[in-house]
Structure formats: C-alpha cells, structure tokens
Amino acid sequence: MTPLKYLTTLICFVFIAIRAASGEVRNEFGEVGGEVSFGSTSLNPSVSSIIWKHRSSTGPVVKAIEWDPAEDPDVSIPNPRFKDITTLNEKTGEITITNLTVEHSGFYTIDINSKEQEQRFSLTVMAPVPKPVIKIEKIEMNPNAVNLKCEYNETIIWKNSAGETLKGSPHTPKGELITAEKKGNPDVFYTCTLKNAVSESTSDPVYERDLFEESGLWWIALIVIPVLILALFVLLYKFWTKSHRKQYNLASEGNKMKEDAVSPDQKNVYKNGISDATQR
Ligand SMILES: *[C@@H]1O[C@H](CO)[C@@H](O)[C@H](O)[C@H]1NC(C)=O
Ligand SMILES: *[C@@H]1O[C@H](CO)[C@@H](O)[C@H](O)[C@H]1NC(C)=O
C-alpha cells in the first residue's frame, strides 16, 4: 500500500465509523405535558412482535411497551412511567407517548421479531419557554438611547417594528441586551422572542414612546403651556371685570348706605326735635 492509498482507506474507515455512530440516532423533541410519536416505518407483514425499550440517562433499560400476540393479544405496558399514556401502532411500529414529563427523555430502541433495530431515537422533553418581558434600563450618559434586556436562559431573537432581526450582546448572568437609539418615531417598537426545540414565545412590544419619556413631556409641554397661558388670561380678564363690577357695586352700595344712614339720623333729629318740643 502506498502511503496515499493507506490514508484514503483510513479516511474512509473514519467516515464509516462516524456515520455508524451518529447516523442511526434520530433526535426527537417533546414538550412537558405534550405528546410525541416516532419510529414510524413501513414494517414487513411478517412482524410478529414489537418491543420499545427506554434507557434514561441515569436509570436501567426498561420496556416501554410490548406487543407479542403469540404470548398475549393485548399490548402490555410493564413500566409505570409509561402506563396509560403510551400507545403502539402495530402496523407501523410507531410509539406515541402523551402527558410527557422530563423523565421520558433518553434513548429509545425498537425490537422487531426479537431483533433490535439499528435506528435509535433520542427523545428530549423540555418545558415550553415562558412569555418574556423586556426590561428597560436608562443609560446615564446618553438620554437618546436605552438598553433593552431579555434575561432568559434560552435562544433569544430581537426584532424591531420593521421586522429586522437585531443582534443582541450577551448579558450576565443570562440573556441578551440591545441598545435602542432614539429614532424620533414614537411608533417604533422592539420585541424579544424566546425559542427552544419545542416552543417559542414573543414579548409584548416595547414602543419608543415608552422609552423616552422626556420627549413625550416636551411635546405635551408644547401644547399644554399655551393652553395654560390662554386660560390664565381668560381668568385674569374675568377676575378683572368681576372686581371692577364689584367696585362699581361697592360704590353704589356706599351711596345707598349713605342715604340709609342719613334718614334715620334725620328721623332721630326729627324725633328728638319733637320730644324736645314736647318736653318744653
Ligand atoms: C393526561 O393529561 C390529561 C390532560 O392534559 C389528563 O386529563 C389525563 O388524566 C392525563 N392522563 C394521565 C394518565 O396522567
Ligand atoms: C440554563 O441554565 C441552567 C442552569 O441554571 C444550565 O444548566 C443550562 O445549561 C442553561 N441552558 C441554556 C440553554 O443556556
């Protein structure tokens, strides 16, 4: 063998070994509480028995479901982990597990006619991602930008209202952060989406108008201040005319009082005069 031929043969062997080790495992994913089916193959009609076995990362190999009509016409589910939630399609060999828990994760193999098949299945059961909430963090030195944080231990996808995917930077201890610059458009928004193999969930959008409050106040001030000034003028005018009228009223009332004040005196003088006259 020439060295080149030797090398080629070696590479071929490595290739075959890698394919044998990895090619026969199919990855399956299930959601906690959900349902999964796998192992559907077109079985040859001479199938006389099927056994699905499960090996978790810690425990021993257990039988998940067994169908052997020569022994028992019913399928049997010996392990409590699979009881009442596992079914088998005897025609295709497909196994279905409902009410999944994390304990159903692990490797599954299928024996057909008491012969273990080469294809194996790796099942990963995981919790669905929660609905994320974006946290807003002001940047002290820059009033025209804020940091948006999505603090989850999952795959994170940031998007803006234009549908563009934004690149986040890692945030410790977990999650990602983006910096939102002020665009001068209050309707611009940002979302954070969490994703795992079984689910995805998107946050409520965070709008620019909620990120830069001062700019909002500035616009409000621009409208409110002239209205306030106008209102002040109206009030002043009303107050002025009212006080003017009051002064006028006071003046006329004063005159009336003078009149009223005069007559009793006069009456008194008159009365006194009379009494004086009678006394005399
Ligand atoms: C499976 O979950 C359903 C509801 O999702 C429930 O009604 C049923 O009782 C559960 N079955 C078992 C065996 O836990
Ligand atoms: C999530 O955090 C746990 C520990 O809290 C860690 O074991 C796991 O690898 C993390 N998962 C991801 C996707 O980062």
PDB file of N, CA and C in Angstrom, residues 137-139 142 144-149 158 166-169 176-183 190 211-212:
ATOM      1  N   GLU A 137     -33.591  49.765  30.660  1.00  0.00           N
ATOM      2  CA  GLU A 137     -32.545  50.317  31.534  1.00  0.00           C
ATOM      3  C   GLU A 137     -32.040  51.620  30.919  1.00  0.00           C
ATOM      4  N   LYS A 138     -32.229  52.722  31.651  1.00  0.00           N
ATOM      5  CA  LYS A 138     -31.757  54.017  31.149  1.00  0.00           C
ATOM      6  C   LYS A 138     -30.225  54.041  31.122  1.00  0.00           C
ATOM      7  N   ILE A 139     -29.703  54.764  30.150  1.00  0.00           N
ATOM      8  CA  ILE A 139     -28.248  54.934  30.085  1.00  0.00           C
ATOM      9  C   ILE A 139     -27.945  56.328  30.616  1.00  0.00           C
ATOM     10  N   ASN A 142     -26.302  58.937  28.259  1.00  0.00           N
ATOM     11  CA  ASN A 142     -26.894  59.172  26.944  1.00  0.00           C
ATOM     12  C   ASN A 142     -28.423  59.157  27.028  1.00  0.00           C
ATOM     13  N   ASN A 144     -30.448  59.749  24.752  1.00  0.00           N
ATOM     14  CA  ASN A 144     -31.045  59.401  23.465  1.00  0.00           C
ATOM     15  C   ASN A 144     -30.933  57.919  23.128  1.00  0.00           C
ATOM     16  N   ALA A 145     -30.630  57.104  24.144  1.00  0.00           N
ATOM     17  CA  ALA A 145     -30.572  55.654  23.933  1.00  0.00           C
ATOM     18  C   ALA A 145     -30.898  54.955  25.245  1.00  0.00           C
ATOM     19  N   VAL A 146     -31.477  53.763  25.135  1.00  0.00           N
ATOM     20  CA  VAL A 146     -31.736  52.946  26.328  1.00  0.00           C
ATOM     21  C   VAL A 146     -31.305  51.513  26.031  1.00  0.00           C
ATOM     22  N   ASN A 147     -31.008  50.787  27.097  1.00  0.00           N
ATOM     23  CA  ASN A 147     -30.714  49.367  26.949  1.00  0.00           C
ATOM     24  C   ASN A 147     -31.984  48.568  27.181  1.00  0.00           C
ATOM     25  N   LEU A 148     -32.235  47.595  26.312  1.00  0.00           N
ATOM     26  CA  LEU A 148     -33.361  46.678  26.489  1.00  0.00           C
ATOM     27  C   LEU A 148     -32.779  45.304  26.813  1.00  0.00           C
ATOM     28  N   LYS A 149     -33.309  44.697  27.890  1.00  0.00           N
ATOM     29  CA  LYS A 149     -32.751  43.418  28.330  1.00  0.00           C
ATOM     30  C   LYS A 149     -33.817  42.329  28.301  1.00  0.00           C
ATOM     31  N   TRP A 158     -34.104  39.126  18.827  1.00  0.00           N
ATOM     32  CA  TRP A 158     -34.592  40.516  18.938  1.00  0.00           C
ATOM     33  C   TRP A 158     -35.095  40.968  17.577  1.00  0.00           C
ATOM     34  N   LEU A 166     -32.293  41.965  15.141  1.00  0.00           N
ATOM     35  CA  LEU A 166     -31.217  42.783  15.703  1.00  0.00           C
ATOM     36  C   LEU A 166     -30.265  41.886  16.484  1.00  0.00           C
ATOM     37  N   LYS A 167     -29.008  42.200  16.378  1.00  0.00           N
ATOM     38  CA  LYS A 167     -28.026  41.368  17.076  1.00  0.00           C
ATOM     39  C   LYS A 167     -27.868  41.860  18.520  1.00  0.00           C
ATOM     40  N   GLY A 168     -28.163  40.985  19.448  1.00  0.00           N
ATOM     41  CA  GLY A 168     -28.006  41.328  20.857  1.00  0.00           C
ATOM     42  C   GLY A 168     -26.612  40.975  21.339  1.00  0.00           C
ATOM     43  N   SER A 169     -26.237  41.574  22.463  1.00  0.00           N
ATOM     44  CA  SER A 169     -24.958  41.189  23.051  1.00  0.00           C
ATOM     45  C   SER A 169     -25.234  40.451  24.354  1.00  0.00           C
ATOM     46  N   GLU A 176     -29.773  38.491  26.897  1.00  0.00           N
ATOM     47  CA  GLU A 176     -29.148  39.373  25.911  1.00  0.00           C
ATOM     48  C   GLU A 176     -29.658  40.797  26.070  1.00  0.00           C
ATOM     49  N   LEU A 177     -28.879  41.707  25.523  1.00  0.00           N
ATOM     50  CA  LEU A 177     -29.175  43.135  25.650  1.00  0.00           C
ATOM     51  C   LEU A 177     -29.010  43.798  24.289  1.00  0.00           C
ATOM     52  N   ILE A 178     -29.921  44.726  23.955  1.00  0.00           N
ATOM     53  CA  ILE A 178     -29.702  45.577  22.779  1.00  0.00           C
ATOM     54  C   ILE A 178     -29.798  47.031  23.229  1.00  0.00           C
ATOM     55  N   THR A 179     -29.206  47.912  22.445  1.00  0.00           N
ATOM     56  CA  THR A 179     -29.302  49.335  22.737  1.00  0.00           C
ATOM     57  C   THR A 179     -30.216  49.961  21.693  1.00  0.00           C
ATOM     58  N   ALA A 180     -31.295  50.572  22.170  1.00  0.00           N
ATOM     59  CA  ALA A 180     -32.256  51.207  21.261  1.00  0.00           C
ATOM     60  C   ALA A 180     -31.959  52.696  21.211  1.00  0.00           C
ATOM     61  N   GLU A 181     -31.592  53.164  20.020  1.00  0.00           N
ATOM     62  CA  GLU A 181     -31.328  54.589  19.828  1.00  0.00           C
ATOM     63  C   GLU A 181     -32.652  55.290  19.547  1.00  0.00           C
ATOM     64  N   LYS A 182     -32.745  56.524  19.971  1.00  0.00           N
ATOM     65  CA  LYS A 182     -33.949  57.307  19.691  1.00  0.00           C
ATOM     66  C   LYS A 182     -34.037  57.589  18.199  1.00  0.00           C
ATOM     67  N   LYS A 183     -35.202  57.192  17.604  1.00  0.00           N
ATOM     68  CA  LYS A 183     -35.370  57.372  16.161  1.00  0.00           C
ATOM     69  C   LYS A 183     -36.255  58.577  15.853  1.00  0.00           C
ATOM     70  N   TYR A 190     -39.879  47.280  19.700  1.00  0.00           N
ATOM     71  CA  TYR A 190     -38.913  46.182  19.783  1.00  0.00           C
ATOM     72  C   TYR A 190     -39.583  44.999  20.481  1.00  0.00           C
ATOM     73  N   LEU A 211     -40.059  54.624  25.879  1.00  0.00           N
ATOM     74  CA  LEU A 211     -38.635  54.571  26.239  1.00  0.00           C
ATOM     75  C   LEU A 211     -38.064  55.942  26.548  1.00  0.00           C
ATOM     76  N   PHE A 212     -38.581  56.964  25.861  1.00  0.00           N
ATOM     77  CA  PHE A 212     -38.006  58.302  26.026  1.00  0.00           C
ATOM     78  C   PHE A 212     -39.105  59.234  26.502  1.00  0.00           C
TER      79      PHE A 212
END
